[in-house]
mmCIF file of C-alpha atoms in Angstrom:
data_model
loop_
_atom_site.group_PDB
_atom_site.id
_atom_site.type_symbol
_atom_site.label_atom_id
_atom_site.label_comp_id
_atom_site.label_asym_id
_atom_site.label_seq_id
_atom_site.Cartn_x
_atom_site.Cartn_y
_atom_site.Cartn_z
ATOM 1 C CA MET P 268 -7.417 14.488 4.621
ATOM 2 C CA THR P 269 -5.085 12.449 6.877
ATOM 3 C CA THR P 270 -2.029 10.347 6.138
ATOM 4 C CA PRO P 271 -3.291 6.826 5.351
ATOM 5 C CA ARG P 272 -2.661 4.083 7.897
ATOM 6 C CA TYR P 273 -1.905 1.558 5.177
ATOM 7 C CA ARG P 274 0.270 2.121 2.114
ATOM 8 C CA VAL P 275 -1.205 1.051 -1.208
ATOM 9 C CA HIS P 276 1.384 0.100 -3.858
ATOM 10 C CA ALA P 277 4.198 0.242 -1.291
ATOM 11 C CA GLU P 278 6.545 -1.563 -3.717
ATOM 12 C CA VAL P 279 6.063 1.150 -6.335
ATOM 13 C CA GLU P 280 6.929 3.787 -3.756
ATOM 14 C CA GLU P 281 10.022 1.828 -2.710
ATOM 15 C CA LYS P 282 11.273 1.583 -6.308
ATOM 16 C CA ALA P 283 10.700 5.324 -6.738
ATOM 17 C CA ARG P 284 12.757 5.955 -3.610
ATOM 18 C CA LEU P 285 15.621 3.942 -5.129
ATOM 19 C CA LEU P 286 15.744 5.853 -8.437
ATOM 20 C CA GLN P 287 19.212 7.014 -9.473
ATOM 21 C CA ASP P 288 19.439 9.904 -11.940
ATOM 22 C CA ASN P 289 21.539 8.246 -14.645
ATOM 23 C CA ASN P 290 20.768 4.611 -13.988
ATOM 24 C CA GLN P 291 18.101 3.456 -16.450
ATOM 25 C CA ASP P 292 17.864 0.077 -14.684
ATOM 26 C CA THR P 293 16.354 1.782 -11.647
ATOM 27 C CA TYR P 294 13.729 3.430 -13.879
ATOM 28 C CA ARG P 295 13.100 0.096 -15.548
ATOM 29 C CA ALA P 296 12.564 -1.516 -12.117
ATOM 30 C CA LEU P 297 10.000 1.186 -11.296
ATOM 31 C CA ALA P 298 8.216 0.579 -14.617
ATOM 32 C CA ASP P 299 8.131 -3.178 -13.864
ATOM 33 C CA GLU P 300 6.612 -2.539 -10.448
ATOM 34 C CA ILE P 301 3.959 -0.197 -11.869
ATOM 35 C CA PHE P 302 2.781 -2.922 -14.258
ATOM 36 C CA LYS P 303 2.931 -5.586 -11.505
ATOM 37 C CA ALA P 304 1.015 -3.601 -8.869
ATOM 38 C CA PRO P 305 -2.313 -5.248 -7.949
ATOM 39 C CA ARG P 306 -5.233 -3.164 -9.204
ATOM 40 C CA GLY P 307 -8.100 -5.628 -9.413
ATOM 41 C CA PHE P 308 -7.165 -6.960 -12.873
ATOM 42 C CA GLU P 309 -5.779 -10.199 -11.439
ATOM 43 C CA ILE P 310 -8.813 -12.263 -12.328
ATOM 44 C CA LEU P 311 -8.291 -11.297 -15.978
ATOM 45 C CA ALA P 312 -4.751 -12.661 -15.803
ATOM 46 C CA VAL P 313 -5.578 -15.817 -13.844
ATOM 47 C CA ALA P 314 -8.778 -16.793 -15.643
ATOM 48 C CA HIS P 315 -8.190 -15.403 -19.128
ATOM 49 C CA GLY P 316 -4.469 -14.707 -19.529
ATOM 50 C CA ILE P 317 -4.939 -11.007 -20.273
ATOM 51 C CA GLY P 318 -3.917 -7.852 -18.403
ATOM 52 C CA PRO P 319 -0.884 -5.651 -17.706
ATOM 53 C CA THR P 320 1.149 -8.597 -16.394
ATOM 54 C CA GLU P 321 0.388 -10.807 -19.397
ATOM 55 C CA ILE P 322 2.022 -8.755 -22.170
ATOM 56 C CA PRO P 323 4.349 -10.990 -24.270
ATOM 57 C CA PRO P 324 7.987 -10.548 -23.119
ATOM 58 C CA SER P 325 9.289 -9.054 -26.384
ATOM 59 C CA ILE P 326 6.595 -6.330 -26.438
ATOM 60 C CA ASP P 327 6.846 -5.847 -22.679
ATOM 61 C CA TYR P 328 10.558 -5.139 -22.995
ATOM 62 C CA VAL P 329 10.031 -2.494 -25.688
ATOM 63 C CA ILE P 330 7.241 -0.718 -23.788
ATOM 64 C CA LYS P 331 9.116 -0.519 -20.504
ATOM 65 C CA ASP P 332 12.316 0.536 -22.239
ATOM 66 C CA ARG P 333 10.455 3.344 -23.963
ATOM 67 C CA LEU P 334 8.744 4.385 -20.747
ATOM 68 C CA SER P 335 11.852 4.354 -18.584
ATOM 69 C CA TRP P 336 13.774 6.385 -21.178
ATOM 70 C CA ALA P 337 10.894 8.895 -21.436
ATOM 71 C CA GLU P 338 10.858 9.206 -17.628
ATOM 72 C CA MET P 339 14.597 9.875 -17.482
ATOM 73 C CA GLN P 340 14.336 12.481 -20.234
ATOM 74 C CA TYR P 341 11.405 14.154 -18.481
ATOM 75 C CA ARG P 342 13.272 14.386 -15.200
ATOM 76 C CA ARG P 343 16.249 15.890 -17.011
ATOM 77 C CA GLY P 344 13.957 18.556 -18.407
ATOM 78 C CA LEU P 345 14.349 17.188 -21.934
ATOM 79 C CA GLY P 346 11.095 15.276 -22.391
ATOM 80 C CA LYS P 347 7.411 16.100 -22.463
ATOM 81 C CA GLY P 348 5.000 15.499 -19.609
ATOM 82 C CA VAL P 349 1.603 13.824 -19.862
ATOM 83 C CA THR P 350 -1.617 15.679 -19.117
ATOM 84 C CA GLU P 351 -4.572 14.304 -17.167
ATOM 85 C CA GLN P 352 -6.647 14.914 -20.283
ATOM 86 C CA SER P 353 -4.461 12.416 -22.185
ATOM 87 C CA ILE P 354 -5.423 9.730 -19.656
ATOM 88 C CA VAL P 355 -9.075 10.620 -20.147
ATOM 89 C CA ASN P 356 -8.644 10.429 -23.925
ATOM 90 C CA PHE P 357 -7.012 7.011 -23.856
ATOM 91 C CA THR P 358 -9.498 5.495 -21.405
ATOM 92 C CA ASN P 359 -12.411 6.735 -23.497
ATOM 93 C CA LEU P 360 -10.733 5.441 -26.641
ATOM 94 C CA LEU P 361 -10.602 1.972 -25.054
ATOM 95 C CA VAL P 362 -14.297 2.229 -24.165
ATOM 96 C CA GLU P 363 -15.099 2.938 -27.797
ATOM 97 C CA LYS P 364 -12.738 0.346 -29.276
ATOM 98 C CA PHE P 365 -13.878 -2.491 -26.999
ATOM 99 C CA GLY P 366 -17.538 -1.478 -26.887
ATOM 100 C CA LEU P 367 -17.416 -1.192 -23.089
ATOM 101 C CA PRO P 368 -20.365 0.129 -21.045
ATOM 102 C CA ASP P 369 -20.802 3.876 -20.683
ATOM 103 C CA TYR P 370 -19.855 3.820 -16.994
ATOM 104 C CA VAL P 371 -16.268 2.940 -17.970
ATOM 105 C CA ARG P 372 -15.883 6.395 -19.569
ATOM 106 C CA THR P 373 -13.852 8.766 -17.435
ATOM 107 C CA SER P 374 -13.347 12.491 -16.931
ATOM 108 C CA PRO P 375 -10.622 14.877 -15.759
ATOM 109 C CA ARG P 376 -12.234 14.928 -12.296
ATOM 110 C CA GLN P 377 -12.077 11.147 -11.946
ATOM 111 C CA VAL P 378 -8.476 11.105 -13.147
ATOM 112 C CA ARG P 379 -7.590 13.858 -10.673
ATOM 113 C CA PHE P 380 -9.321 11.921 -7.897
ATOM 114 C CA MET P 381 -7.307 8.787 -8.624
ATOM 115 C CA ARG P 382 -4.106 10.809 -8.923
ATOM 116 C CA MET P 383 -4.716 12.316 -5.471
ATOM 117 C CA PHE P 384 -5.422 8.844 -4.061
ATOM 118 C CA LEU P 385 -2.048 7.662 -5.375
ATOM 119 C CA MET P 386 -0.358 10.813 -4.132
ATOM 120 C CA LEU P 387 -1.517 10.041 -0.592
ATOM 121 C CA HIS P 388 -0.123 6.523 -0.723
ATOM 122 C CA ASN P 389 2.960 7.098 -2.892
ATOM 123 C CA PRO P 390 4.046 10.645 -1.969
ATOM 124 C CA ILE P 391 7.696 10.224 -3.033
ATOM 125 C CA PHE P 392 6.769 9.021 -6.505
ATOM 126 C CA MET P 393 3.549 10.888 -7.207
ATOM 127 C CA GLY P 394 4.475 14.095 -5.370
ATOM 128 C CA GLN P 395 7.493 14.684 -7.629
ATOM 129 C CA GLY P 396 6.762 17.748 -9.771
ATOM 130 C CA ALA P 397 3.120 17.947 -8.695
ATOM 131 C CA VAL P 398 3.449 21.532 -7.557
ATOM 132 C CA ARG P 399 5.350 24.440 -9.067
ATOM 133 C CA PRO P 400 7.943 26.095 -6.782
ATOM 134 C CA ASP P 401 6.006 29.392 -6.936
ATOM 135 C CA ILE P 402 2.582 27.872 -6.178
ATOM 136 C CA GLN P 403 0.247 30.099 -4.161
ATOM 137 C CA VAL P 404 -2.317 29.073 -1.540
ATOM 138 C CA GLY P 405 -5.540 28.105 -3.292
ATOM 139 C CA GLU P 406 -3.870 27.156 -6.570
ATOM 140 C CA SER P 407 -4.268 23.654 -7.924
ATOM 141 C CA ILE P 408 -1.543 21.115 -8.650
ATOM 142 C CA ASN P 409 -0.008 20.732 -12.120
ATOM 143 C CA GLU P 410 -2.184 19.030 -14.668
ATOM 144 C CA GLU P 411 0.957 17.501 -16.146
ATOM 145 C CA MET P 412 2.680 14.355 -14.886
ATOM 146 C CA SER P 413 5.829 12.445 -15.728
ATOM 147 C CA PRO P 414 5.402 9.490 -18.156
ATOM 148 C CA LEU P 415 5.631 6.824 -15.430
ATOM 149 C CA GLN P 416 3.355 8.763 -13.090
ATOM 150 C CA ALA P 417 0.846 8.927 -15.942
ATOM 151 C CA VAL P 418 0.990 5.170 -16.528
ATOM 152 C CA HIS P 419 0.539 4.576 -12.779
ATOM 153 C CA VAL P 420 -2.560 6.795 -12.815
ATOM 154 C CA LEU P 421 -3.885 5.304 -16.071
ATOM 155 C CA LEU P 422 -3.645 1.725 -14.771
ATOM 156 C CA GLU P 423 -5.241 2.773 -11.474
ATOM 157 C CA VAL P 424 -8.138 4.439 -13.294
ATOM 158 C CA LEU P 425 -8.602 1.346 -15.479
ATOM 159 C CA GLY P 426 -8.348 -0.966 -12.447
ATOM 160 C CA HIS P 427 -10.991 0.963 -10.547
ATOM 161 C CA LYS P 428 -13.233 1.079 -13.593
ATOM 162 C CA PHE P 429 -12.892 -2.705 -13.646
ATOM 163 C CA PHE P 430 -13.477 -3.629 -9.994
ATOM 164 C CA ASP P 431 -14.603 -0.631 -7.921
ATOM 165 C CA ALA P 432 -18.390 -0.238 -7.854
ATOM 166 C CA ASP P 433 -18.080 3.344 -6.559
ATOM 167 C CA PHE P 434 -15.965 4.305 -9.581
ATOM 168 C CA GLN P 435 -18.079 2.471 -12.158
ATOM 169 C CA LEU P 436 -20.200 5.514 -12.823
ATOM 170 C CA THR P 437 -20.433 7.836 -15.808
ATOM 171 C CA PRO P 438 -18.539 11.060 -15.143
ATOM 172 C CA GLU P 439 -21.841 12.900 -14.677
ATOM 173 C CA ALA P 440 -23.205 10.390 -12.146
ATOM 174 C CA TRP P 441 -19.869 10.285 -10.335
ATOM 175 C CA ASP P 442 -19.802 14.075 -9.917
ATOM 176 C CA ARG P 443 -23.224 13.955 -8.287
ATOM 177 C CA GLU P 444 -22.161 11.062 -6.045
ATOM 178 C CA GLN P 445 -18.949 12.816 -4.972
ATOM 179 C CA ALA P 446 -20.772 15.982 -3.994
ATOM 180 C CA SER P 447 -23.083 13.921 -1.810
ATOM 181 C CA ARG P 448 -20.192 11.964 -0.252
ATOM 182 C CA ALA P 449 -18.268 15.159 0.501
ATOM 183 C CA THR P 450 -21.219 16.526 2.442
ATOM 184 C CA HIS P 451 -21.535 13.287 4.406
ATOM 185 C CA THR P 452 -17.789 13.176 5.184
ATOM 186 C CA ARG P 453 -17.797 16.733 6.490
ATOM 187 C CA ALA P 454 -20.667 15.812 8.776
ATOM 188 C CA THR P 455 -18.891 12.756 10.215
ATOM 189 C CA GLN P 456 -15.609 14.610 10.679
ATOM 190 C CA THR P 457 -16.968 17.483 12.653
ATOM 191 C CA THR P 458 -19.463 15.857 14.977
ATOM 192 C CA GLY P 459 -19.068 13.692 18.047
ATOM 193 C CA THR P 460 -16.649 13.921 20.930
ATOM 194 C CA ASP P 461 -14.389 10.864 20.483
ATOM 195 C CA THR P 462 -12.632 9.438 17.480
ATOM 196 C CA LYS P 463 -13.639 5.797 17.231
ATOM 197 C CA THR P 464 -12.324 3.218 14.832
ATOM 198 C CA THR P 465 -14.511 0.371 13.718
ATOM 199 C CA HIS P 466 -14.172 -2.333 11.090
ATOM 200 C CA GLN P 467 -16.682 -4.106 8.922
ATOM 201 C CA LEU P 468 -16.463 -7.089 6.596
ATOM 202 C CA VAL P 469 -18.596 -7.170 3.459
ATOM 203 C CA VAL P 470 -18.986 -10.002 0.950
ATOM 204 C CA SER P 471 -20.356 -8.938 -2.428
ATOM 205 C CA ILE P 472 -20.491 -9.683 -6.125
ATOM 206 C CA ASN P 473 -20.016 -6.842 -8.594
ATOM 207 C CA PRO P 474 -22.169 -7.497 -11.692
ATOM 208 C CA LYS P 475 -20.534 -4.611 -13.589
ATOM 209 C CA GLN P 476 -17.153 -6.285 -13.192
ATOM 210 C CA SER P 477 -18.557 -9.426 -14.840
ATOM 211 C CA GLU P 478 -20.055 -7.341 -17.645
ATOM 212 C CA ILE P 479 -16.735 -5.592 -18.377
ATOM 213 C CA ARG P 480 -14.832 -8.874 -18.086
ATOM 214 C CA SER P 481 -17.041 -10.589 -20.676
ATOM 215 C CA ALA P 482 -16.731 -7.675 -23.117
ATOM 216 C CA LEU P 483 -12.948 -7.446 -22.673
ATOM 217 C CA VAL P 484 -12.352 -11.167 -23.039
ATOM 218 C CA ARG P 485 -14.486 -11.305 -26.187
ATOM 219 C CA GLN P 486 -12.706 -8.345 -27.788
ATOM 220 C CA VAL P 487 -9.140 -9.129 -26.712
ATOM 221 C CA ASN P 488 -9.405 -12.756 -27.817
ATOM 222 C CA SER P 489 -10.484 -11.611 -31.274
ATOM 223 C CA MET P 490 -7.409 -9.372 -31.674
ATOM 224 C CA ASN P 491 -4.350 -10.612 -33.529
ATOM 225 C CA PRO P 492 -0.828 -9.789 -32.211
ATOM 226 C CA ALA P 493 -0.375 -6.952 -34.726
ATOM 227 C CA GLU P 494 -3.601 -5.288 -33.559
ATOM 228 C CA ALA P 495 -2.539 -5.688 -29.917
ATOM 229 C CA LEU P 496 0.822 -4.097 -30.643
ATOM 230 C CA SER P 497 -0.837 -1.286 -32.554
ATOM 231 C CA LEU P 498 -3.134 -0.607 -29.575
ATOM 232 C CA ILE P 499 -0.184 -0.415 -27.191
ATOM 233 C CA ASP P 500 1.569 1.921 -29.610
ATOM 234 C CA LYS P 501 -1.571 4.037 -29.763
ATOM 235 C CA ALA P 502 -1.648 4.192 -25.946
ATOM 236 C CA LEU P 503 1.876 5.564 -25.807
ATOM 237 C CA GLU P 504 1.093 7.982 -28.643
ATOM 238 C CA VAL P 505 -2.079 9.312 -26.965
ATOM 239 C CA LEU P 506 -0.138 9.678 -23.724
ATOM 240 C CA GLY P 507 2.435 11.671 -25.678
ATOM 241 C CA ILE P 508 5.314 9.302 -24.961
ATOM 242 C CA GLU P 509 7.828 9.538 -27.768
ATOM 243 C CA LYS P 510 9.433 6.586 -29.576
ATOM 244 C CA MET L 158 -25.476 -49.243 33.110
ATOM 245 C CA LYS L 159 -27.846 -46.301 32.741
ATOM 246 C CA MET L 160 -25.113 -43.989 34.012
ATOM 247 C CA ARG L 161 -22.647 -45.378 31.460
ATOM 248 C CA SER L 162 -25.120 -44.780 28.586
ATOM 249 C CA MET L 163 -25.666 -41.226 29.723
ATOM 250 C CA MET L 164 -21.922 -40.602 29.901
ATOM 251 C CA THR L 165 -21.445 -42.055 26.420
ATOM 252 C CA PHE L 166 -24.203 -39.829 25.043
ATOM 253 C CA LEU L 167 -22.716 -36.792 26.777
ATOM 254 C CA PHE L 168 -19.255 -37.584 25.418
ATOM 255 C CA LEU L 169 -20.572 -37.925 21.868
ATOM 256 C CA ALA L 170 -22.567 -34.692 22.151
ATOM 257 C CA LEU L 171 -19.539 -32.765 23.443
ATOM 258 C CA SER L 172 -17.185 -34.168 20.841
ATOM 259 C CA CYS L 173 -19.612 -33.192 18.048
ATOM 260 C CA SER L 174 -19.890 -29.598 19.231
ATOM 261 C CA SER L 175 -16.424 -29.015 17.786
ATOM 262 C CA CYS L 176 -17.117 -30.613 14.402
ATOM 263 C CA ASP L 177 -18.880 -27.636 12.773
ATOM 264 C CA ASP L 178 -16.483 -27.635 9.824
ATOM 265 C CA THR L 179 -17.265 -31.199 8.888
ATOM 266 C CA LYS L 180 -21.045 -31.208 9.328
ATOM 267 C CA ASN L 181 -22.813 -33.447 6.835
ATOM 268 C CA LEU L 182 -21.048 -32.197 3.767
ATOM 269 C CA PRO L 183 -22.702 -32.958 0.437
ATOM 270 C CA PRO L 184 -20.768 -35.304 -1.845
ATOM 271 C CA THR L 185 -18.127 -33.695 -4.019
ATOM 272 C CA THR L 186 -18.903 -33.443 -7.725
ATOM 273 C CA PRO L 187 -16.989 -31.777 -10.568
ATOM 274 C CA GLY L 188 -18.057 -28.450 -12.082
ATOM 275 C CA GLY L 189 -17.445 -26.095 -9.142
ATOM 276 C CA GLY L 190 -14.858 -23.364 -8.643
ATOM 277 C CA PHE L 191 -14.900 -19.650 -7.872
ATOM 278 C CA TYR L 192 -12.620 -16.769 -6.941
ATOM 279 C CA VAL L 193 -12.341 -14.550 -3.871
ATOM 280 C CA GLN L 194 -10.772 -11.109 -4.141
ATOM 281 C CA THR L 195 -9.499 -9.460 -0.933
ATOM 282 C CA VAL L 196 -10.038 -5.721 -0.742
ATOM 283 C CA GLY L 197 -9.342 -3.052 1.858
ATOM 284 C CA GLN L 198 -11.151 0.256 2.123
ATOM 285 C CA ASP L 199 -10.210 3.121 4.429
ATOM 286 C CA ASN L 200 -13.300 5.215 4.955
ATOM 287 C CA SER L 201 -11.675 7.214 7.733
ATOM 288 C CA ASN L 202 -9.868 9.767 5.566
ATOM 289 C CA GLY L 203 -12.757 11.003 3.504
ATOM 290 C CA ILE L 204 -11.805 9.227 0.272
ATOM 291 C CA GLY L 205 -12.758 5.619 0.924
ATOM 292 C CA THR L 206 -11.202 4.249 -2.228
ATOM 293 C CA PRO L 207 -10.907 0.450 -2.211
ATOM 294 C CA PHE L 208 -7.591 -1.238 -2.891
ATOM 295 C CA ALA L 209 -6.299 -4.774 -3.363
ATOM 296 C CA ALA L 210 -5.430 -6.201 0.068
ATOM 297 C CA GLN L 211 -2.470 -8.537 -0.504
ATOM 298 C CA PHE L 212 -1.439 -11.710 1.319
ATOM 299 C CA ILE L 213 -4.633 -12.221 3.305
ATOM 300 C CA ASP L 214 -5.555 -15.643 4.735
ATOM 301 C CA ILE L 215 -9.220 -16.382 4.186
ATOM 302 C CA LYS L 216 -11.074 -19.345 5.615
ATOM 303 C CA GLY L 217 -14.119 -20.615 3.765
ATOM 304 C CA VAL L 218 -16.652 -22.870 5.479
ATOM 305 C CA TRP L 219 -19.574 -24.238 3.486
ATOM 306 C CA ASP L 220 -22.853 -23.322 5.143
ATOM 307 C CA HIS L 221 -25.599 -24.866 3.013
ATOM 308 C CA ASP L 222 -26.686 -25.424 -0.561
ATOM 309 C CA ASN L 223 -29.327 -23.218 -2.110
ATOM 310 C CA ALA L 224 -32.363 -25.452 -2.366
ATOM 311 C CA SER L 225 -34.092 -23.131 -4.836
ATOM 312 C CA CYS L 226 -31.094 -22.775 -7.140
ATOM 313 C CA LEU L 227 -31.824 -22.790 -10.890
ATOM 314 C CA GLY L 228 -29.631 -25.843 -11.361
ATOM 315 C CA VAL L 229 -27.888 -28.406 -9.210
ATOM 316 C CA PRO L 230 -25.285 -27.327 -6.621
ATOM 317 C CA VAL L 231 -21.913 -28.713 -7.694
ATOM 318 C CA GLY L 232 -18.338 -28.775 -6.436
ATOM 319 C CA ASP L 233 -16.545 -29.479 -3.183
ATOM 320 C CA ALA L 234 -17.955 -28.218 0.120
ATOM 321 C CA SER L 235 -14.817 -28.920 2.155
ATOM 322 C CA THR L 236 -13.442 -26.175 4.382
ATOM 323 C CA TRP L 237 -10.418 -24.337 2.995
ATOM 324 C CA THR L 238 -7.936 -21.727 4.181
ATOM 325 C CA LEU L 239 -6.056 -19.963 1.392
ATOM 326 C CA ASN L 240 -3.844 -16.896 1.026
ATOM 327 C CA SER L 241 -4.704 -14.198 -1.491
ATOM 328 C CA GLY L 242 -1.043 -13.609 -2.372
ATOM 329 C CA GLY L 243 0.421 -10.590 -4.164
ATOM 330 C CA GLY L 244 -2.513 -10.470 -6.559
ATOM 331 C CA ALA L 245 -5.083 -10.299 -3.716
ATOM 332 C CA LEU L 246 -6.947 -13.147 -5.389
ATOM 333 C CA ILE L 247 -7.847 -16.668 -4.244
ATOM 334 C CA GLN L 248 -8.895 -19.461 -6.556
ATOM 335 C CA VAL L 249 -11.119 -21.906 -4.704
ATOM 336 C CA THR L 250 -10.499 -25.020 -6.748
ATOM 337 C CA ASN L 251 -13.788 -26.814 -7.390
ATOM 338 C CA GLY L 252 -15.337 -24.754 -4.582
ATOM 339 C CA ARG L 253 -19.029 -25.506 -4.276
ATOM 340 C CA ILE L 254 -21.312 -23.194 -6.240
ATOM 341 C CA CYS L 255 -25.007 -22.541 -5.840
ATOM 342 C CA ALA L 256 -24.113 -22.594 -2.157
ATOM 343 C CA TYR L 257 -23.756 -20.333 0.856
ATOM 344 C CA TRP L 258 -20.306 -20.001 2.418
ATOM 345 C CA ASN L 259 -19.015 -18.357 5.597
ATOM 346 C CA PHE L 260 -15.842 -16.371 4.923
ATOM 347 C CA THR L 261 -13.436 -15.397 7.726
ATOM 348 C CA TRP L 262 -10.679 -12.788 7.361
ATOM 349 C CA GLN L 263 -7.763 -14.294 9.317
ATOM 350 C CA THR L 264 -4.849 -11.932 8.676
ATOM 351 C CA PRO L 265 -4.580 -8.741 10.783
ATOM 352 C CA SER L 266 -3.981 -6.627 7.668
ATOM 353 C CA PRO L 267 -4.515 -4.023 6.293
ATOM 354 C CA TRP L 268 -5.791 -3.305 9.811
ATOM 355 C CA ALA L 269 -5.563 -5.509 12.880
ATOM 356 C CA GLY L 270 -9.300 -5.214 13.488
ATOM 357 C CA CYS L 271 -10.129 -7.099 10.279
ATOM 358 C CA ALA L 272 -9.031 -10.403 11.817
ATOM 359 C CA THR L 273 -11.198 -9.980 14.900
ATOM 360 C CA LEU L 274 -14.506 -9.876 13.055
ATOM 361 C CA PRO L 275 -16.940 -12.790 12.799
ATOM 362 C CA ALA L 276 -17.343 -14.728 9.548
ATOM 363 C CA GLN L 277 -19.480 -13.192 6.809
ATOM 364 C CA ASN L 278 -21.981 -15.203 4.849
ATOM 365 C CA GLY L 279 -21.937 -14.979 1.068
ATOM 366 C CA TYR L 280 -23.794 -16.741 -1.728
ATOM 367 C CA VAL L 281 -21.869 -18.197 -4.649
ATOM 368 C CA PRO L 282 -24.379 -18.442 -7.512
ATOM 369 C CA ILE L 283 -24.731 -21.144 -10.126
ATOM 370 C CA GLY L 284 -22.816 -20.696 -13.373
ATOM 371 C CA PRO L 285 -19.934 -22.082 -15.372
ATOM 372 C CA PRO L 286 -16.923 -22.919 -13.156
ATOM 373 C CA TYR L 287 -14.631 -20.019 -12.265
ATOM 374 C CA THR L 288 -16.907 -17.257 -13.456
ATOM 375 C CA THR L 289 -17.912 -15.887 -10.058
ATOM 376 C CA LEU L 290 -15.699 -13.420 -8.234
ATOM 377 C CA MET L 291 -16.644 -12.934 -4.582
ATOM 378 C CA VAL L 292 -15.341 -9.582 -3.359
ATOM 379 C CA PHE L 293 -14.415 -9.734 0.329
ATOM 380 C CA THR L 294 -13.796 -6.247 1.726
ATOM 381 C CA CYS L 295 -12.533 -5.094 5.117
ATOM 382 C CA ILE L 296 -13.641 -1.506 5.668
ATOM 383 C CA LEU L 297 -12.164 0.838 8.271
ATOM 384 C CA TYR L 298 -14.415 3.545 9.669
ATOM 385 C CA SER L 299 -13.581 6.398 11.976
ATOM 386 C CA THR L 300 -16.074 8.767 13.482
ATOM 387 C CA GLY L 301 -15.583 11.883 15.526
ATOM 388 C CA PRO L 302 -13.486 15.028 15.225
ATOM 389 C CA ILE L 303 -10.797 13.660 12.903
ATOM 390 C CA ILE L 304 -9.867 17.134 11.707
ATOM 391 C CA ALA L 305 -8.560 17.990 15.192
ATOM 392 C CA ASP L 306 -6.262 14.945 15.111
ATOM 393 C CA ALA L 307 -5.195 15.216 11.491
ATOM 394 C CA GLN L 308 -1.560 14.405 10.911
ATOM 395 C CA GLY L 309 0.672 14.525 7.877
ATOM 396 C CA MET L 310 -0.274 15.659 4.409
ATOM 397 C CA GLN L 311 -3.121 18.085 4.006
ATOM 398 C CA PHE L 312 -4.479 19.748 0.895
ATOM 399 C CA SER L 313 -6.334 23.013 0.831
ATOM 400 C CA PRO L 314 -8.586 23.491 -1.014
ATOM 401 C CA SER L 315 -9.371 19.817 -1.534
ATOM 402 C CA PRO L 316 -7.806 19.115 -4.942
ATOM 403 C CA THR L 317 -10.255 16.368 -5.763
ATOM 404 C CA PHE L 318 -13.059 18.898 -5.901
ATOM 405 C CA THR L 319 -11.134 21.515 -7.817
ATOM 406 C CA ASP L 320 -12.660 22.495 -11.143
ATOM 407 C CA VAL L 321 -10.420 20.682 -13.579
ATOM 408 C CA THR L 322 -10.890 21.821 -17.133
#
């Protein structure tokens, strides 16, 4: 696995670099950037007025305040972390609540995959606390994350479930696909004499994205503000982020 | 006189060879509109996870209408060049639907090579305005002994294939 040539969510990484221990504003700025980061949801915002950037200001303020405080407490050793399983639980809860297709369900492996993807691109932010000081060769990274790391991973998982055809698979189908891709990657990395870089442009339409979009728009438009607030509260509760 | 006619014909032929973008466009009608999402994908590091490619200039040139479309092609077939902005999304206002377009990636990002590639043809199907999202992806591939040249962060064993319980 090599260092990527292009940084995804570079603004998130920059805000993480600027964090100051006792300055909640810097944590708040990081929370803002995590919600603003492009993850494929933009068509929901532009065409339907829904998505992480479209939360009403009064609710938005409360959520980010709660998150930034939880992050500060966690980093001081006073707050709880969030497990990968909690992200799985919340994503699957959304699938059930909104009647989304089965391929939107996720698993600990998919969450770990997306966490590692973010760790490659945002090492300052996502690498913080990922390994214990006494970790041994062959041991895995912590299953637990900080509250803001968990939200970053959750939104990335949801974004990829929305727009990424390779990720729009049931956990079982995805496991099979990953095993096959790993074999192929090993083959391409260990054969040949020269490293060559090539580019390709592809134009496509993702029918699963349209299917999810229709279901989401139908369900979200039928929710009243109290239900929306309750869902957000539930998200923070499932993620274990205290009030 | 004959020479002058030939020169006039030659001049007209040459001047038209540079008018590809304005070739016999169909008349503009209301009811069009679609989106283009710009995506990058680095398949050189073994993960190949797509991501939103921000601030990309895309040029769209109408190619032709779909004659066997289940409906009438509608919208504007004019050439456009638009930037995908921070949201990696372009709204092609009244862009012609039920039509084939040639899309060119003009910004050398996320990799310089993206902007050197020829236009890609894509079909925008019939439907209500602004329901179609065309995904335009620039994929980076590397082949060869990457492991020997690996730099930076490495994980062993690969954590993405660790048994997570």
